[in-house]
Coordinates of C-alpha atoms in Angstrom, one line a residue:
M26 CA 153.9 -37.0 -230.3
R27 CA 151.2 -37.7 -232.8
A28 CA 153.5 -40.0 -234.7
L29 CA 154.3 -42.0 -231.6
I30 CA 150.6 -42.4 -230.9
A31 CA 149.9 -43.4 -234.5
A32 CA 152.7 -46.0 -234.4
A33 CA 151.5 -47.4 -231.2
T34 CA 147.9 -47.6 -232.5
G35 CA 149.1 -49.3 -235.7
L36 CA 151.2 -51.8 -233.8
A37 CA 148.2 -52.6 -231.5
L38 CA 145.9 -53.1 -234.4
A39 CA 148.4 -55.4 -236.2
F40 CA 148.9 -57.4 -233.0
A41 CA 145.1 -57.8 -232.6
F42 CA 144.8 -58.9 -236.2
V43 CA 147.4 -61.6 -235.8
L44 CA 145.7 -62.8 -232.6
T45 CA 142.4 -62.9 -234.4
I46 CA 143.8 -64.9 -237.3
T47 CA 145.5 -67.3 -234.8
A48 CA 142.4 -67.8 -232.8
M49 CA 140.4 -68.8 -235.8
G50 CA 142.7 -71.8 -236.2
Q51 CA 143.5 -73.8 -239.3
P52 CA 141.1 -74.1 -242.2
A53 CA 138.9 -77.2 -242.4
G54 CA 140.6 -78.4 -245.6
K55 CA 143.1 -81.1 -246.3
T56 CA 146.0 -81.5 -248.6
S57 CA 145.8 -83.7 -251.7
P58 CA 147.5 -87.1 -251.4
K59 CA 148.5 -86.8 -255.1
P60 CA 151.7 -84.9 -255.9
L61 CA 151.5 -82.1 -258.3
L62 CA 152.8 -83.3 -261.7
T63 CA 154.8 -80.6 -263.4
T64 CA 156.7 -80.8 -266.7
V65 CA 159.7 -78.8 -267.8
P66 CA 159.2 -77.1 -271.1
A67 CA 161.4 -78.4 -273.9
H68 CA 164.4 -76.2 -274.7
P69 CA 164.6 -74.8 -278.2

């Protein structure tokens, strides 16, 4: 019975955490218009 209560408590806390993160919304940043320039290393 204790395991069931612990599982229900953990699930409720995880659900509350997800709702809190969702309620905070997106961060106030923006993405860079410039693409990331990557290079492939030369093969030996």
